[in-house]
Short mmCIF file of C-alpha atoms in Angstrom, two decimals:
data_model
loop_
_atom_site.label_atom_id
_atom_site.label_comp_id
_atom_site.label_asym_id
_atom_site.label_seq_id
_atom_site.Cartn_x
_atom_site.Cartn_y
_atom_site.Cartn_z
CA MET A 1 -0.15 -0.16 -0.04
CA GLU A 2 1.60 3.40 -0.85
CA LEU A 3 1.32 6.55 0.78
CA ALA A 4 -1.42 9.13 -0.65
CA SER A 5 0.50 10.82 -3.43
CA GLN A 6 -0.74 14.37 -2.39
CA SER A 7 -0.97 14.21 1.54
CA HIS A 8 2.16 11.92 1.79
CA SER A 9 0.17 9.98 4.61
CA LEU A 10 -1.91 7.14 4.69
CA GLU A 11 -5.37 7.81 4.24
CA GLU A 12 -7.88 6.76 7.29
CA CYS A 13 -9.67 4.07 5.33
CA TYR A 14 -6.28 2.30 4.55
CA VAL A 15 -5.23 2.71 8.28
CA ARG A 16 -8.78 0.77 9.21
CA TYR A 17 -8.04 -1.82 6.41
CA VAL A 18 -4.49 -2.67 7.99
CA LYS A 19 -5.94 -2.58 11.33
CA LYS A 20 -8.69 -5.24 10.15
CA ILE A 21 -6.14 -7.47 8.56
CA ALA A 22 -3.81 -7.17 11.72
CA ASP A 23 -7.08 -7.98 14.12
CA TYR A 24 -7.48 -11.26 12.08
CA GLY A 25 -3.89 -12.49 12.92
CA ILE A 26 -2.26 -11.75 9.62
CA ALA A 27 1.26 -10.81 9.89
CA LEU A 28 2.19 -7.45 8.30
CA TYR A 29 5.46 -5.61 7.94
CA VAL A 30 5.76 -2.01 7.10
CA ILE A 31 9.17 -0.91 5.77
CA TYR A 32 10.59 2.08 4.02
CA GLU A 33 12.43 0.92 0.89
CA GLU A 34 15.78 2.42 2.03
CA GLU A 35 15.38 -0.27 4.62
CA LEU A 36 15.98 -2.98 2.13
CA GLN A 37 19.50 -2.72 2.27
CA ASP A 38 19.91 -3.48 6.21
CA ILE A 39 17.54 -6.51 5.46
CA MET A 40 19.55 -7.85 2.87
CA GLU A 41 22.67 -7.41 4.41
CA SER A 42 21.66 -9.15 7.71
CA CYS A 43 21.15 -12.22 5.21
CA PHE A 44 24.16 -12.01 2.92
CA SER A 45 27.70 -11.13 3.88
CA SER A 46 28.58 -9.34 0.67
CA ARG A 47 27.59 -5.66 0.25
CA GLN A 48 28.34 -6.21 -3.55
CA GLN A 49 25.89 -9.07 -3.84
CA VAL A 50 23.22 -7.09 -1.97
CA ASN A 51 23.97 -3.84 -4.28
CA ASN A 52 23.67 -6.26 -7.25
CA TYR A 53 20.18 -7.43 -6.23
CA LEU A 54 19.10 -4.00 -6.50
CA ILE A 55 20.91 -3.34 -9.84
CA TRP A 56 19.07 -6.51 -11.49
CA ALA A 57 15.74 -5.53 -9.92
CA ILE A 58 16.08 -2.05 -11.53
CA ARG A 59 16.93 -3.34 -14.81
CA MET A 60 14.06 -5.75 -14.76
CA ILE A 61 11.55 -2.95 -14.10
CA ASN A 62 12.84 0.01 -15.96
CA SER A 63 10.97 0.71 -18.89
CA PRO A 64 11.50 3.57 -21.52
CA VAL A 65 8.50 5.63 -20.16
CA SER A 66 8.95 5.25 -16.26
CA THR A 67 9.92 7.20 -13.22
CA ILE A 68 12.94 4.99 -12.72
CA ALA A 69 14.21 5.70 -16.29
CA LYS A 70 13.70 9.44 -15.90
CA THR A 71 15.61 9.36 -12.85
CA LEU A 72 18.69 7.62 -14.26
CA LEU A 73 18.69 9.75 -17.17
CA GLU A 74 18.94 12.86 -15.04
CA ASP A 75 21.51 11.14 -12.36
CA GLU A 76 24.57 10.19 -14.01
CA GLY A 77 25.93 8.60 -10.76
CA LEU A 78 22.84 6.26 -10.12
CA ARG A 79 22.95 5.27 -13.94
CA ASN A 80 26.61 4.46 -13.82
CA ILE A 81 26.24 2.28 -10.77
CA VAL A 82 23.23 0.18 -12.80
CA GLU A 83 25.19 0.15 -15.87
CA GLU A 84 28.05 -1.27 -13.96
CA LYS A 85 30.39 1.30 -14.87
CA SER A 86 30.85 2.76 -11.48
CA LYS A 87 31.74 0.67 -8.35
CA ASN A 88 30.93 3.47 -5.94
CA THR A 89 27.83 1.88 -4.25
CA GLN A 90 28.03 3.58 -0.88
CA ASP A 91 24.31 4.11 0.13
CA PHE A 92 22.99 2.83 -3.28
CA TYR A 93 19.88 1.77 -1.79
CA THR A 94 19.24 5.45 -0.13
CA ARG A 95 20.25 7.24 -3.09
CA PHE A 96 18.20 5.34 -5.61
CA PHE A 97 14.71 5.32 -3.68
CA SER A 98 15.20 8.75 -2.37
CA GLY A 99 16.11 9.76 -5.99
CA VAL A 100 13.19 8.03 -7.69
CA ARG A 101 10.66 9.21 -5.08
CA LYS A 102 11.64 12.94 -5.72
CA LYS A 103 10.41 12.45 -9.26
CA LYS A 104 6.84 11.45 -8.19
CA GLU A 105 4.34 12.94 -10.23
CA THR A 106 0.40 12.56 -9.83
CA GLY A 107 -1.10 9.90 -11.56
CA ASP A 108 2.43 7.92 -12.37
CA ASN A 109 2.90 4.23 -11.75
CA LEU A 110 5.64 4.89 -9.06
CA GLY A 111 4.04 3.32 -6.46
CA GLU A 112 3.82 0.06 -8.74
CA GLU A 113 7.50 0.44 -9.99
CA MET A 114 8.80 0.81 -6.36
CA LEU A 115 6.84 -2.31 -5.17
CA ALA A 116 8.04 -4.44 -8.27
CA VAL A 117 11.68 -3.29 -7.37
CA CYS A 118 11.35 -4.13 -3.69
CA LEU A 119 9.67 -7.69 -4.43
CA HIS A 120 12.47 -8.22 -6.92
CA VAL A 121 15.00 -7.57 -4.17
CA LEU A 122 13.15 -9.33 -1.27
CA VAL A 123 12.66 -12.66 -3.36
CA LYS A 124 16.39 -13.33 -3.03
CA LEU A 125 16.03 -13.79 0.70
CA PRO A 126 16.67 -17.50 1.65
CA GLU A 127 13.05 -18.51 2.47
CA GLU A 128 10.32 -20.78 1.10
CA GLU A 129 8.73 -20.05 -2.16
CA GLY A 130 5.39 -18.17 -1.92
CA LYS A 131 6.55 -15.94 1.04
CA PHE A 132 4.58 -12.90 -0.35
CA CYS A 133 1.23 -12.29 -1.53
CA VAL A 134 0.38 -8.97 -3.37
CA ILE A 135 -3.31 -8.26 -3.35
CA THR A 136 -4.62 -5.15 -5.30
CA ASP A 137 -7.70 -3.96 -7.21
CA ASP A 138 -5.50 -2.07 -9.45
CA LYS A 139 -5.22 -4.19 -12.65
CA GLY A 140 -2.94 -1.83 -14.21
CA ALA A 141 -0.43 -2.16 -11.31
CA ALA A 142 -1.22 -6.01 -11.06
CA GLY A 143 -0.13 -6.36 -14.86
CA LYS A 144 2.91 -4.23 -14.37
CA ILE A 145 4.17 -6.46 -11.24
CA ASP A 146 3.08 -9.60 -13.12
CA ALA A 147 4.99 -8.42 -16.34
CA SER A 148 8.23 -7.50 -14.44
CA PHE A 149 8.36 -11.14 -12.82
CA ARG A 150 7.92 -12.66 -16.31
CA ARG A 151 10.97 -11.22 -18.01
#
């Protein structure tokens, strides 16, 4: 569930929905995208490996008309990391997610892009298959996420 793009906070109906899910005993985890690096580093010993997961996720999700593409076009440092022309990957996760978030526009697909990138990274965690379930009534978002995993 993404933040409301205008108010930058969860709408009350979403808060009630999340509470109802938790009341039924379903475990929910809320994380900021930048926290993915810490999560991944707790499971894998190599920072380069952790960074490579994000690099490949970006490559899988990136399309010519996307907020990610716009960000990479305008930020040569990030683009060079994704193209593996630069090894300066310090704070790569933070730089990428905050850079993309700054490009958010009303009506874009940034929420879906970010979710797909995060899922591509998190599926690398050493756990059983089917560890994530994405539920949405946004058919466009579902299609975009599904297509990204079929590549």
